[in-house]
Every structure is written in structure tokens, then in C-alpha cells.
């Protein structure tokens, strides 16, 4: 066994199945010392990267970017390189003395032979280590299928004629979104934050594996990103387990400590994944990469885990609602979509948090490079949707004002598109007034509710369910008001909380579906 396997091997975080399974792996001796040096240098590199404009300016003013300074820069670079090499050798010597690390290296050796590869994979599942070294479990490119997913699902682009007067803004917008902009929108992709949170992430992952029998998988996307996923199989433990809930986290969320806990408490089968650039996932969370990622996760659920499309429920929290809606447009036969604390269009959130003088640049950056427009996607999905609004949301509402909650606009845009003859201007204004305060959560249906349901079921039985529905064209204002209030409550539910509070199990329900109600009535 080569010593270099210890020198260049992955960092070990935890070994499962031991008496101290929930205790993080603690390097000792030379490994600890070498790790500390390498971690410090890595931290300095990350800080230098994020402060590079200031650092470059400082070095330039000090005269380091001249020919006479090349020798000084070379000496500094060589010294740092030698420190890294010595530290890695020390770390390798320390790892070779660790029984846990030796067991992991032995398991990795089994992967070299086709005869022992499966045994090696099973053995490696007892360890939590750097995901870069994990073998790919599912590659989308290997799937041979004639299904044309996502055909016609294209978000319209805002047409703008090129003008020299706006060219500087175009350049600034591009540089801004490629550097700090995408990290402001997805702070979970910042490596410094991930380093700080890693002990919590490793512990959360260990809890899922030890207590829920979760299994971790690496999924490769069409654009060659590798997505970190974890799966809890409850198909043989509970009747809810036949339904798979695919969880899409928020802009600073990770499956290790995220929204998976809610469907798990109800004994659903659950598949969590991290956005590109989050924890073990590679890439950056730009929309195209994120869309490829969630598509790959759904295909993994279908072709590798063996779930049918109509047994998959898509659950998105905050910015993860975009990922869930995109997956729903690609796989319209999914069981439904649950959107928690989700907005209609990220542009309005971005502009409200930036100076008014930069609104033009913000618009260009969002529309051209990060156009998370949930309203457009929702109109391309014909299935059931359930919206959860946080009444004290401080992220997608201005100054915690419930009237400005962007979930209101998403709900109304969905209802107006699906039921255009019911949600006319008077009904829209009426619903806006209702949404300016918490909605009443009714436990039992009223006679008026039953009548509204009867109207819907009768229409769908005669005309079929394909949005937008033409129901309500011959209704008077009073009936339209009743139907509008009924449909609003069927699609949106209030949860008295802030943006990041974990969702209680009683608020997680399968989305309301007219077709299910129709089958219930006629049986």
C-alpha cells in the first residue's frame, strides 16, 4: 500500500458503526499539526480570493508589480510551496498511524479491481470523507431514453436592443454577477461559510445515516457537475414511504440540516440534494447548472431508485422553489409541488436590497444571468401546487410586512392564470385585501365550500382539467367572490413564523388536486 495514498488521500470526517459514531474524527499527532497548517493556508487563500480587489490595489501601490519584485514574489511562493509539501508529508505520516484512516484506505484499494469494487463501495459507506474522492453512483449521460423532458420549457428573455450607452452597464452587470453577485444570492456556495459550518454538516449527515438509514450518492449531471445527494428509503416501513419527497433547499440551506426533517417525520421516502457549489456538489448555482442538477436528481430517483414519476412530490423552500418548479415543468406527471416561503420573481427582491441608483444594473444582471422567475414556471405546470406563506417572513417581505410578501404575488399570479374568469379585477383586489392579514385556517368544510367544490368537479367532469380553465364565465360577482376565496384557501396556507423556522409536520400536506376530489365524489 503506497504511502502516497495517505499523503494525497481525502480528509476523513467520521467513521460510522463505531461506539463513538456521532463523534467527529479527530486527527492526532503529526496529522493534526499538518492539517492545521494546510487549513490555515487554505483559509488565507480563501480570504485573499474574496478580498483580491483590495489586495491587488495594495500590492500595486507598494510596487510589487514591477520586474524588480519578481524575485521576491518567487521566494515567497517557493517558501509557501515547501511548507505545503512538508505539511502534507507530516499529515500522511500521521494518517498512516490512524486505525480508522487505514481502514478507509483499505476500502479504497478494493475499488481498483472490478471483482471487489462493490465490496469496496459498501465498505466506504462506513466513512464520511471529502466528497471529491467519492465514486459516481449515477451518470445522467448513461441513461438511454427517448423521453424529451423539458421540451418547450423556455423562459422568455427580455428583449433589449444593444446600445453603446448601456454597454458599460452590461459589463458591470456581468462582472458583478460572476463575482460577488451569485454569492450574495446563494451564500451557501461561499467556501468560508461551508468551512465554518462543516462540523454541523458532518454531524447532521451522520444523524441521517445512523438514525434514518440514509444512503449518500454522487449524481453526475449533463454539464458534468457532481451533485451531493442523500436518500432515506421508507417504502417498506410506512404506507407514506411509497411517495418520494425530493427536497430543494434555500440559498443558504444544505440537506444535512435543512427541510428533509419535515417529510421524514411523516415517514415519507426522502431525497435531499445540495445545489451546485454547496458542500459536496461541484459547480456554481447559476440557473442553468441548477436546472441540470435537479433534472439529474429526478432521473436518479426514477432510473436508479425505482420510483414512478407520479409517486414523486417536489418540495422547495425559499429559492429552492425555483428548482422544484423547473423539475415539475420537465416532469408534469409528478404528484405535486409544495412551495414554502417562495417568491414570484427574484428581481423584485434583489432590487429592494440594492441602492435605487443601481436598479438598472441589477435588472440586467438578474434577467441575463440569474432569472429566477417562478411565476413563468408555475404557468407551465398543470399539476397541483400547495403554497405555504410565513406570516412573519423577514426575507421575502419588506420590513416584515405581510402585505409585501412576495408569496402573495406568486399565489395570485397562479390563480389568475388557472382560473381567469373567476379571478378578475374585483376578485384580485378582494384577495389582495385578504392577503394583507393572516388567513383563517378552516378545519372543517362549510356548506359554501362544498358548493364551490361541486361546481369545480362538475366542470372538470364535463370539460377536463387543463389550465387555464374557462369556469366562471357565466358567474355573477357574488359567486366569483365565493369561488375566489375558496380557491385561495385551497392553494395557500399560513404558518405564523419567520423565514427560517423549520416547518412543522402538520403544515406539510399533499397538494390539493381537483382530479382527486372528482374521483372521491364519484366513488
XYZ file of C-alpha atoms in Angstrom:
523
model
C 0.000 0.000 0.000
C 1.567 3.216 -1.193
C 2.426 5.902 1.341
C 1.167 8.453 -1.174
C -2.393 7.196 -0.545
C -2.053 8.678 2.928
C -0.398 11.887 1.724
C -2.899 12.698 -1.046
C -5.898 10.859 0.344
C -9.182 12.550 1.343
C -9.815 14.201 4.664
C -11.731 11.847 6.979
C -14.626 13.355 8.929
C -16.365 10.413 10.618
C -16.478 6.624 10.801
C -19.920 5.089 11.257
C -20.852 1.921 13.101
C -18.385 2.524 15.928
C -19.214 3.137 19.595
C -18.447 6.817 19.090
C -20.327 7.016 15.766
C -21.536 10.545 16.316
C -18.108 11.838 17.281
C -16.154 13.642 14.598
C -12.869 12.091 13.534
C -10.106 13.881 15.411
C -6.614 13.771 13.852
C -3.780 13.484 16.334
C -0.007 13.964 16.327
C 1.618 14.782 13.023
C -1.691 14.551 11.141
C -3.247 17.195 13.356
C -0.247 19.504 13.033
C -0.052 19.111 9.249
C -3.810 19.592 8.923
C -3.696 22.805 10.916
C -1.012 24.294 8.658
C -2.813 23.302 5.458
C -6.167 24.534 6.785
C -4.624 27.869 7.774
C -3.077 28.326 4.334
C -6.383 27.360 2.698
C -8.214 29.896 4.861
C -5.716 32.585 3.899
C -6.175 31.706 0.229
C -9.974 31.980 0.500
C -9.737 35.325 2.278
C -7.298 36.539 -0.360
C -9.676 35.452 -3.110
C -12.649 37.347 -1.704
C -10.546 40.433 -0.964
C -8.488 40.236 -4.169
C -9.529 43.686 -5.498
C -8.288 45.345 -2.306
C -5.213 43.110 -2.120
C -4.186 43.756 -5.734
C -4.622 47.505 -5.225
C -2.473 47.389 -2.072
C 0.325 45.394 -3.754
C 0.264 47.649 -6.793
C 0.668 50.763 -4.671
C 3.546 49.119 -2.823
C 5.309 48.490 -6.122
C 5.166 44.691 -6.242
C 4.045 44.567 -9.886
C 7.423 45.539 -11.353
C 10.300 43.424 -12.685
C 12.451 44.057 -9.596
C 9.828 42.406 -7.368
C 9.605 39.121 -9.311
C 12.436 37.544 -7.276
C 10.695 38.464 -4.012
C 7.367 37.013 -5.182
C 9.165 33.868 -6.383
C 10.866 33.377 -2.989
C 7.560 33.799 -1.147
C 5.770 31.373 -3.488
C 8.558 28.792 -3.174
C 8.552 29.044 0.607
C 4.789 28.538 0.766
C 5.078 25.579 -1.617
C 7.738 23.941 0.590
C 5.596 24.494 3.675
C 2.653 22.810 1.939
C 4.784 19.821 0.841
C 6.279 19.299 4.308
C 2.837 19.652 5.908
C 1.326 17.075 3.545
C 4.134 14.592 4.284
C 3.652 15.118 8.021
C -0.094 14.631 7.605
C 0.487 11.428 5.620
C 2.798 10.037 8.308
C 0.180 10.792 10.960
C -2.632 9.228 8.939
C -0.646 6.028 8.470
C -0.721 5.585 12.258
C -4.518 6.018 12.480
C -6.517 2.730 12.511
C -9.657 4.474 11.204
C -7.825 6.079 8.306
C -6.066 2.808 7.494
C -9.443 1.047 7.286
C -10.707 3.697 4.866
C -7.614 3.389 2.647
C -8.036 -0.394 2.622
C -11.635 0.031 1.446
C -10.453 2.379 -1.313
C -7.953 -0.223 -2.500
C -10.854 -2.599 -3.123
C -12.257 -0.193 -5.729
C -9.275 -0.808 -8.026
C -10.436 -4.287 -9.015
C -13.806 -4.961 -10.744
C -14.124 -8.114 -8.637
C -14.003 -6.212 -5.353
C -15.468 -2.849 -6.440
C -18.935 -3.423 -4.925
C -17.379 -4.658 -1.690
C -15.259 -1.512 -1.607
C -18.281 0.739 -2.115
C -20.108 -0.940 0.752
C -17.072 -0.615 2.984
C -16.635 3.079 2.116
C -20.216 3.838 3.166
C -18.984 3.399 6.727
C -16.876 6.542 6.326
C -17.606 10.206 5.800
C -14.795 11.833 3.844
C -14.212 14.540 1.238
C -16.836 14.052 -1.454
C -14.374 14.808 -4.283
C -12.976 11.300 -3.787
C -16.398 9.618 -3.894
C -17.171 7.379 -6.877
C -20.015 8.473 -9.177
C -23.107 6.364 -8.475
C -25.330 7.664 -11.284
C -24.459 9.465 -14.522
C -27.295 11.052 -16.482
C -25.416 10.539 -19.753
C -25.694 6.781 -19.311
C -29.485 6.916 -19.423
C -30.773 5.924 -22.829
C -34.323 7.227 -23.118
C -36.455 8.655 -25.897
C -38.298 10.893 -23.448
C -37.895 14.561 -24.336
C -38.024 16.186 -20.931
C -38.410 19.918 -20.718
C -39.436 20.312 -24.368
C -40.742 23.797 -24.848
C -39.907 24.832 -21.297
C -38.037 28.013 -22.077
C -38.263 31.157 -20.036
C -38.863 34.174 -22.183
C -35.994 36.609 -22.265
C -36.481 40.319 -22.038
C -35.714 41.698 -25.470
C -33.193 44.523 -25.336
C -31.538 46.106 -28.339
C -27.837 46.608 -27.980
C -26.906 50.192 -27.247
C -23.463 51.642 -26.743
C -24.898 53.821 -23.980
C -25.756 50.729 -21.902
C -22.621 48.746 -22.745
C -20.777 49.815 -19.552
C -23.776 48.639 -17.505
C -23.691 45.293 -19.326
C -20.028 44.824 -18.424
C -20.570 45.845 -14.787
C -23.592 43.540 -14.502
C -21.617 40.593 -15.886
C -18.637 41.145 -13.589
C -20.883 41.706 -10.582
C -22.945 38.526 -11.014
C -19.884 36.388 -11.797
C -18.029 37.523 -8.677
C -19.954 38.634 -5.610
C -23.475 38.683 -7.118
C -24.046 34.933 -7.356
C -22.578 34.502 -3.873
C -24.945 37.112 -2.455
C -27.868 35.245 -3.979
C -26.512 31.846 -2.858
C -24.383 32.461 0.249
C -24.285 28.709 0.831
C -21.799 28.467 -2.044
C -19.222 30.578 -0.174
C -16.395 28.248 0.876
C -15.657 30.221 4.045
C -19.221 29.671 5.232
C -19.016 25.979 4.370
C -15.769 25.607 6.330
C -17.372 27.246 9.348
C -20.481 25.041 9.096
C -18.722 21.763 8.245
C -18.844 20.274 11.781
C -22.625 20.865 11.815
C -22.992 19.447 8.308
C -20.990 16.323 9.103
C -22.949 15.781 12.322
C -26.275 16.285 10.507
C -25.242 13.867 7.764
C -24.163 11.342 10.374
C -27.511 11.643 12.130
C -29.368 10.907 8.887
C -27.179 7.888 8.182
C -27.210 6.471 11.711
C -30.827 7.181 12.685
C -32.657 7.130 9.336
C -30.503 4.558 7.494
C -29.831 7.161 4.814
C -27.503 6.459 1.915
C -25.339 9.049 0.218
C -24.937 9.105 -3.572
C -22.984 11.090 -6.138
C -25.000 12.053 -9.230
C -23.320 13.421 -12.358
C -25.270 15.927 -14.454
C -25.329 16.665 -18.190
C -22.879 19.526 -17.671
C -20.528 17.200 -15.730
C -21.225 18.657 -12.284
C -21.275 16.136 -9.447
C -24.243 16.555 -7.106
C -24.176 15.509 -3.457
C -27.407 13.646 -2.602
C -28.766 11.565 0.251
C -31.692 9.137 0.233
C -33.902 7.764 3.007
C -35.966 4.751 1.891
C -39.193 4.287 3.844
C -41.022 2.188 1.224
C -41.030 -0.869 3.443
C -41.583 0.892 6.764
C -44.698 3.001 6.257
C -47.532 3.485 3.785
C -46.310 7.064 3.180
C -42.954 5.652 2.129
C -44.158 4.821 -1.370
C -44.160 8.579 -2.032
C -40.743 10.140 -2.582
C -40.293 13.762 -1.493
C -37.437 15.487 -3.331
C -36.274 18.432 -1.221
C -34.750 21.571 -2.759
C -33.056 23.768 -0.151
C -32.820 27.550 0.135
C -29.922 29.804 -0.816
C -28.000 29.022 2.379
C -29.516 25.606 3.077
C -27.949 22.154 2.992
C -29.717 18.803 3.081
C -27.714 17.892 6.196
C -29.542 20.463 8.334
C -32.404 21.502 6.068
C -36.006 20.785 5.189
C -35.720 16.991 4.959
C -36.708 16.714 8.628
C -40.337 17.649 7.924
C -41.260 14.902 5.405
C -39.079 12.427 7.319
C -41.188 12.970 10.437
C -44.205 11.844 8.366
C -42.333 8.725 7.182
C -42.164 9.643 3.504
C -39.208 8.435 1.485
C -36.988 11.487 1.071
C -34.253 12.501 -1.358
C -32.154 15.544 -0.483
C -29.557 17.254 -2.657
C -27.201 20.217 -2.447
C -27.173 22.968 -5.058
C -24.085 23.194 -7.323
C -21.226 24.645 -5.301
C -22.804 23.650 -1.964
C -20.818 21.287 0.305
C -20.053 18.168 -1.790
C -21.649 19.414 -5.028
C -19.408 20.901 -7.712
C -20.093 23.855 -9.985
C -21.810 27.167 -9.254
C -25.510 27.764 -8.545
C -26.319 29.595 -11.773
C -29.794 28.731 -13.106
C -28.619 26.513 -15.968
C -26.433 24.434 -13.670
C -29.138 24.271 -11.011
C -31.729 23.122 -13.563
C -29.394 20.386 -14.815
C -28.791 19.363 -11.209
C -32.437 18.959 -10.213
C -33.229 17.180 -13.501
C -30.408 14.733 -12.782
C -31.728 14.188 -9.254
C -35.228 13.382 -10.564
C -33.820 10.986 -13.163
C -31.739 9.362 -10.440
C -34.925 8.854 -8.416
C -36.682 7.272 -11.392
C -33.980 5.169 -13.025
C -31.776 4.256 -10.065
C -34.054 4.326 -7.023
C -37.056 2.923 -8.900
C -39.798 5.470 -8.160
C -42.507 6.206 -10.710
C -42.960 9.837 -11.698
C -46.474 10.084 -10.255
C -45.152 8.981 -6.847
C -42.688 11.903 -6.658
C -43.561 15.037 -4.674
C -41.371 18.121 -5.185
C -40.763 20.219 -2.066
C -38.967 23.554 -2.375
C -38.151 26.078 0.324
C -37.371 29.719 -0.478
C -35.105 29.899 -3.546
C -35.401 26.109 -3.837
C -38.918 26.720 -5.136
C -37.374 27.596 -8.492
C -35.631 24.209 -8.662
C -38.843 22.388 -7.739
C -40.939 24.263 -10.291
C -38.385 23.629 -13.030
C -38.439 19.901 -12.254
C -42.249 19.986 -12.335
C -42.263 21.547 -15.809
C -39.912 18.814 -17.020
C -41.895 16.053 -15.301
C -45.519 17.300 -15.338
C -46.899 13.985 -14.054
C -45.328 14.342 -10.602
C -47.687 14.038 -7.644
C -47.447 17.744 -6.909
C -45.342 20.683 -5.766
C -45.108 22.122 -2.248
C -43.585 25.614 -2.091
C -42.652 27.006 1.324
C -41.724 30.697 1.739
C -41.211 31.114 -2.004
C -41.307 34.287 -4.117
C -42.693 35.148 -7.548
C -39.670 36.817 -9.157
C -36.221 37.259 -7.628
C -35.750 40.582 -9.439
C -38.042 42.430 -7.030
C -36.204 41.008 -4.020
C -32.806 41.924 -5.470
C -33.809 45.482 -6.376
C -35.307 46.166 -2.950
C -31.985 45.296 -1.293
C -29.745 47.367 -3.541
C -29.463 51.146 -3.924
C -32.051 52.636 -6.246
C -29.271 54.089 -8.397
C -28.125 50.535 -9.280
C -31.571 49.182 -10.190
C -30.761 49.183 -13.922
C -27.590 47.146 -13.435
C -29.411 44.778 -11.072
C -32.133 44.216 -13.679
C -29.580 43.370 -16.379
C -27.672 41.012 -14.046
C -30.831 39.167 -12.957
C -32.594 38.931 -16.303
C -29.483 37.895 -18.245
C -27.710 35.612 -15.773
C -29.927 34.679 -12.834
C -33.542 34.970 -13.944
C -35.390 33.053 -11.227
C -38.919 33.769 -12.413
C -41.223 31.384 -10.555
C -44.398 32.881 -12.000
C -43.411 31.900 -15.540
C -42.507 28.378 -14.492
C -45.703 27.895 -12.480
C -47.769 28.746 -15.547
C -46.072 25.935 -17.455
C -47.016 23.309 -14.848
C -50.504 21.826 -14.952
C -50.428 19.851 -11.703
C -51.365 20.535 -8.075
C -49.476 23.230 -6.142
C -49.546 23.988 -2.441
C -48.134 27.293 -1.158
C -47.070 27.948 2.436
C -46.727 31.580 3.460
C -44.734 32.674 6.510
C -46.759 35.476 8.114
C -43.679 36.962 9.819
C -41.289 36.418 6.911
C -38.409 38.888 7.035
C -36.675 37.734 3.835
C -39.258 37.821 1.058
C -41.290 40.631 2.628
C -40.241 44.227 3.239
C -39.962 45.191 6.920
C -41.838 42.011 7.944
C -44.952 43.483 6.332
C -47.223 40.597 5.338
C -48.812 42.724 2.617
C -45.468 42.877 0.748
C -44.748 39.147 0.998
C -43.756 38.025 -2.495
C -45.631 34.778 -1.907
C -48.850 36.788 -2.228
C -47.940 37.776 -5.782
C -46.974 34.209 -6.685
C -50.271 32.835 -5.373
C -52.372 35.425 -7.195
C -50.475 35.002 -10.454
C -51.054 31.221 -10.340
C -54.753 31.582 -9.549
C -55.307 34.305 -12.142
C -53.678 32.156 -14.822
C -55.501 28.957 -13.894
C -58.953 30.494 -13.319
C -59.052 33.682 -15.452
C -62.846 34.079 -15.449
C -63.043 33.783 -11.674
C -60.058 35.952 -10.775
C -60.970 39.171 -12.475
C -60.018 42.632 -11.239
C -62.586 42.851 -8.393
C -61.659 39.376 -7.139
C -57.922 40.086 -7.376
C -58.377 43.257 -5.302
C -60.529 41.364 -2.830
C -57.855 38.641 -2.442
C -55.117 41.243 -2.029
C -57.079 42.688 0.884
C -57.446 39.215 2.411
C -53.730 38.531 1.973
C -52.836 41.750 3.787
C -53.531 39.860 7.015
C -53.208 36.209 8.139
C -55.732 33.865 6.552
C -58.180 31.859 8.611
C -57.277 28.163 8.647
C -60.552 26.240 8.479
C -60.551 22.744 9.931
C -63.958 21.712 8.583
C -65.552 22.483 5.227
C -68.568 24.782 5.188
C -71.680 24.332 3.002
C -70.306 27.142 0.812
C -67.064 25.183 0.380
C -68.975 22.070 -0.638
C -70.906 24.086 -3.208
C -67.708 25.558 -4.655
C -66.191 22.101 -4.851
C -69.281 20.785 -6.597
C -69.008 23.489 -9.256
C -65.363 22.615 -9.920
C -65.923 18.854 -10.026
C -68.874 19.228 -12.397
C -66.876 21.448 -14.740
C -63.817 19.178 -14.784
C -66.012 16.116 -15.364
C -67.516 17.754 -18.449
C -64.596 19.760 -19.829
C -61.496 18.085 -18.394
C -58.684 19.646 -16.392
C -56.271 21.655 -18.468
C -55.300 25.102 -17.306
C -56.405 27.770 -17.830
C -59.978 26.635 -17.052
C -62.889 28.549 -18.559
C -65.060 28.010 -15.491
C -66.818 31.097 -14.150
C -67.539 32.905 -17.387
C -71.269 32.988 -16.609
C -70.917 33.579 -12.828
C -72.145 36.726 -11.140
C -69.894 38.772 -8.849
C -71.093 37.079 -5.662
C -70.357 33.579 -6.957
C -66.986 34.698 -8.290
C -66.127 36.097 -4.850
C -67.062 32.799 -3.189
C -65.044 30.769 -5.676
C -62.034 33.095 -5.436
C -61.915 32.882 -1.643
C -62.354 29.098 -1.781
C -59.549 28.611 -4.334
C -57.202 30.936 -2.458
C -57.577 28.869 0.720
C -57.153 25.621 -1.230
C -53.822 26.771 -2.668
C -52.277 28.784 0.165
C -51.890 28.188 3.881
C -50.408 30.462 6.513
C -47.730 29.495 9.013
C -47.069 32.001 11.783
C -43.281 32.109 11.741
C -40.194 33.753 10.317
C -38.445 32.653 7.117
C -36.028 30.077 8.551
C -38.182 28.328 11.167
C -38.448 24.571 10.494
C -41.850 23.675 9.057
C -43.985 21.609 11.483
C -45.278 18.302 10.155
C -48.932 19.389 10.374
C -48.287 22.059 7.719
C -46.877 19.592 5.206
C -49.743 18.162 3.160
C -50.145 16.681 -0.279
C -51.265 19.463 -2.636
C -54.979 19.789 -3.284
C -55.991 18.257 -6.621
C -59.345 18.691 -8.360
C -58.985 15.273 -10.031
C -58.599 13.547 -6.658
C -61.708 15.342 -5.389
C -63.519 14.296 -8.561
C -62.661 10.632 -8.035
C -63.748 10.898 -4.392
C -67.129 12.426 -5.299
C -67.968 9.900 -7.991
C -66.960 6.895 -5.908
